[in-house]
């Protein structure tokens, strides 16, 4: 869709979608649409992580990550006692990958706050977001439309197929 609208498109997938290649492509981007795994401090690219340290100065691009918790400042919890005691490793706001992208020059970053943010759990929503941006929606309008679409889909799925809705919530739907 972006290509049809006259934007240059560079698709990185599989082994070509490693952190260095993504970082090298970002300075020429108007939009950054990422589909994959992520966490508060990084996008989990092929073979390694892309963190704020690898980010170059960015143009005023719009970034959308179909990845979990890439704007979360929640601590990492861990237990060395089979769950009897828990400790946390805090996440500092400057290390959060979504915030780092804005600090480095992106106009905005849209990504998940938690593991349960359904609108960021499948590439279909990134494609829908891309279509809305190409049609001229503002980023806020596009995010609102994606959230409405996700809510409608989840509601219909819950009513028609409770078992499928459970799989959808768990991220295991086919």
Tab-separated table of C-alpha atoms in Angstrom:
chain	number	residue	atom	x	y	z
A	1	UNK	CA	0.000	0.000	0.000
A	2	UNK	CA	2.745	2.458	0.848
A	3	UNK	CA	4.494	1.630	-2.410
A	4	UNK	CA	1.274	2.196	-4.371
A	5	UNK	CA	0.954	5.594	-2.643
A	6	UNK	CA	4.380	6.605	-3.976
A	7	UNK	CA	6.531	5.879	-0.926
A	8	UNK	CA	9.740	3.927	-1.199
A	9	UNK	CA	9.398	0.581	0.529
A	10	UNK	CA	12.192	-1.574	1.873
A	11	UNK	CA	11.085	-4.915	3.279
A	12	UNK	CA	13.463	-6.728	5.579
A	13	UNK	CA	12.448	-10.238	6.574
A	14	UNK	CA	14.029	-13.401	7.842
A	15	UNK	CA	17.808	-13.224	8.226
A	16	UNK	CA	17.885	-9.815	6.517
A	17	UNK	CA	15.803	-8.339	9.348
A	18	UNK	CA	18.671	-8.073	11.825
A	19	UNK	CA	19.256	-5.034	14.019
A	20	UNK	CA	22.083	-3.530	11.972
A	21	UNK	CA	20.100	-3.664	8.708
A	22	UNK	CA	17.036	-2.130	10.347
A	23	UNK	CA	19.123	0.623	11.964
A	24	UNK	CA	20.770	1.355	8.591
A	25	UNK	CA	17.387	1.609	6.807
A	26	UNK	CA	15.670	3.847	9.384
A	27	UNK	CA	17.281	7.198	8.381
A	28	UNK	CA	15.662	6.939	4.919
A	29	UNK	CA	12.200	5.959	6.235
A	30	UNK	CA	8.932	7.895	6.407
A	31	UNK	CA	7.155	4.976	8.080
A	32	UNK	CA	8.548	2.111	10.143
A	33	UNK	CA	6.207	-0.871	10.430
A	34	UNK	CA	7.643	-3.661	12.573
A	35	UNK	CA	6.080	-7.071	13.097
A	36	UNK	CA	7.819	-9.368	15.517
A	37	UNK	CA	8.692	-9.803	19.145
A	38	UNK	CA	9.659	-6.976	21.417
A	39	UNK	CA	10.159	-5.983	25.005
A	40	UNK	CA	10.516	-2.726	26.876
A	41	UNK	CA	14.142	-2.169	25.914
A	42	UNK	CA	14.314	-3.684	22.445
A	43	UNK	CA	12.828	-5.003	19.270
A	44	UNK	CA	13.811	-8.653	19.003
A	45	UNK	CA	15.198	-8.668	15.475
A	46	UNK	CA	16.726	-11.644	13.695
A	47	UNK	CA	19.775	-12.855	15.590
A	48	UNK	CA	19.938	-10.012	18.116
A	49	UNK	CA	18.108	-7.119	19.740
A	50	UNK	CA	17.704	-3.564	18.435
A	51	UNK	CA	18.059	-1.207	21.403
A	52	UNK	CA	18.382	2.565	21.804
A	53	UNK	CA	22.184	2.226	21.539
A	54	UNK	CA	21.886	0.962	17.939
A	55	UNK	CA	19.315	3.555	16.860
A	56	UNK	CA	20.681	6.255	14.560
A	57	UNK	CA	19.248	9.781	14.446
A	58	UNK	CA	15.827	9.378	12.832
A	59	UNK	CA	13.857	11.484	10.387
A	60	UNK	CA	10.353	12.563	11.466
A	61	UNK	CA	8.937	9.106	10.736
A	62	UNK	CA	5.831	7.360	12.060
A	63	UNK	CA	6.764	4.106	13.828
A	64	UNK	CA	4.301	1.267	14.465
A	65	UNK	CA	5.392	-1.924	16.187
A	66	UNK	CA	3.161	-4.966	16.129
A	67	UNK	CA	5.052	-6.242	19.165
A	68	UNK	CA	4.303	-6.598	22.858
A	69	UNK	CA	5.337	-4.188	25.616
A	70	UNK	CA	7.660	-1.953	23.568
A	71	UNK	CA	6.481	1.145	25.432
A	72	UNK	CA	6.203	-0.445	28.880
A	73	UNK	CA	8.199	0.815	31.837
A	74	UNK	CA	7.252	-2.166	33.986
A	75	UNK	CA	10.119	-3.938	35.732
A	76	UNK	CA	11.339	-7.394	34.757
A	77	UNK	CA	10.362	-9.852	37.489
A	78	UNK	CA	12.320	-12.993	38.223
A	79	UNK	CA	12.493	-15.693	40.859
A	80	UNK	CA	15.437	-17.874	41.786
A	81	UNK	CA	13.379	-19.769	44.363
A	82	UNK	CA	10.700	-21.482	42.244
A	83	UNK	CA	8.301	-18.599	42.803
A	84	UNK	CA	8.656	-18.292	46.586
A	85	UNK	CA	10.472	-14.956	46.415
A	86	UNK	CA	10.469	-12.434	43.592
A	87	UNK	CA	12.859	-9.660	42.669
A	88	UNK	CA	12.634	-7.037	39.986
A	89	UNK	CA	15.000	-5.330	37.614
A	90	UNK	CA	13.700	-1.826	36.962
A	91	UNK	CA	13.365	-0.482	33.428
A	92	UNK	CA	14.398	3.149	33.096
A	93	UNK	CA	12.247	5.280	30.784
A	94	UNK	CA	15.185	6.373	28.571
A	95	UNK	CA	15.894	2.706	27.755
A	96	UNK	CA	12.341	1.982	26.518
A	97	UNK	CA	12.643	1.373	22.765
A	98	UNK	CA	9.458	3.232	21.804
A	99	UNK	CA	10.436	6.312	23.792
A	100	UNK	CA	14.000	6.092	22.451
A	101	UNK	CA	12.701	6.202	18.875
A	102	UNK	CA	10.827	9.434	19.611
A	103	UNK	CA	13.862	10.878	21.383
A	104	UNK	CA	15.964	10.042	18.297
A	105	UNK	CA	13.559	11.905	15.971
A	106	UNK	CA	10.417	9.872	15.223
A	107	UNK	CA	7.226	11.955	15.207
A	108	UNK	CA	5.455	9.195	17.121
A	109	UNK	CA	5.727	5.581	18.130
A	110	UNK	CA	2.727	3.259	18.434
A	111	UNK	CA	3.313	-0.009	20.288
A	112	UNK	CA	2.095	-2.263	23.063
A	113	UNK	CA	2.167	-1.437	26.765
A	114	UNK	CA	1.634	-5.032	27.898
A	115	UNK	CA	1.825	-8.588	26.610
A	116	UNK	CA	-1.979	-8.545	26.372
A	117	UNK	CA	-2.324	-5.596	23.955
A	118	UNK	CA	-4.238	-7.526	21.285
A	119	UNK	CA	-3.910	-4.816	18.631
A	120	UNK	CA	-0.154	-5.341	18.622
A	121	UNK	CA	-0.148	-9.134	18.627
A	122	UNK	CA	-0.613	-9.895	14.937
A	123	UNK	CA	0.734	-8.435	11.683
A	124	UNK	CA	-2.816	-7.923	10.343
A	125	UNK	CA	-3.208	-4.855	12.534
A	126	UNK	CA	-0.001	-3.309	11.179
A	127	UNK	CA	-1.344	-3.732	7.653
A	128	UNK	CA	-4.631	-2.107	8.700
A	129	UNK	CA	-2.674	0.746	10.323
A	130	UNK	CA	-0.646	1.179	7.115
A	131	UNK	CA	-3.839	1.370	5.025
A	132	UNK	CA	-5.327	4.036	7.289
A	133	UNK	CA	-2.176	6.157	7.203
A	134	UNK	CA	-1.983	5.913	3.409
A	135	UNK	CA	-5.623	7.004	3.171
A	136	UNK	CA	-4.681	10.176	5.042
A	137	UNK	CA	-5.780	9.419	8.604
A	138	UNK	CA	-3.774	11.071	11.331
A	139	UNK	CA	-1.841	8.682	13.525
A	140	UNK	CA	-4.342	9.216	16.349
A	141	UNK	CA	-7.302	8.482	14.065
A	142	UNK	CA	-5.583	5.353	12.746
A	143	UNK	CA	-4.778	4.062	16.243
A	144	UNK	CA	-8.382	4.688	17.342
A	145	UNK	CA	-9.703	2.816	14.278
A	146	UNK	CA	-7.352	-0.121	14.908
A	147	UNK	CA	-8.461	-0.280	18.562
A	148	UNK	CA	-12.133	-0.230	17.495
A	149	UNK	CA	-11.464	-2.961	14.927
A	150	UNK	CA	-9.717	-5.114	17.539
A	151	UNK	CA	-12.524	-4.575	20.070
A	152	UNK	CA	-15.184	-5.454	17.504
A	153	UNK	CA	-13.288	-8.543	16.346
A	154	UNK	CA	-12.639	-9.732	19.908
A	155	UNK	CA	-16.273	-9.144	20.900
A	156	UNK	CA	-17.614	-11.070	17.902
A	157	UNK	CA	-15.135	-13.881	18.467
A	158	UNK	CA	-16.054	-14.104	22.162
A	159	UNK	CA	-19.760	-14.401	21.324
A	160	UNK	CA	-19.467	-16.838	18.408
A	161	UNK	CA	-16.570	-19.004	19.550
A	162	UNK	CA	-15.498	-18.736	23.207
A	163	UNK	CA	-12.786	-21.386	22.667
A	164	UNK	CA	-11.245	-19.418	19.784
A	165	UNK	CA	-11.469	-16.205	21.805
A	166	UNK	CA	-9.472	-17.857	24.594
A	167	UNK	CA	-6.793	-18.913	22.060
A	168	UNK	CA	-6.824	-15.374	20.623
A	169	UNK	CA	-6.250	-13.874	24.083
A	170	UNK	CA	-3.382	-16.293	24.678
A	171	UNK	CA	-1.836	-15.527	21.291
A	172	UNK	CA	-2.258	-19.128	20.145
A	173	UNK	CA	-5.063	-18.687	17.598
A	174	UNK	CA	-4.384	-20.074	14.140
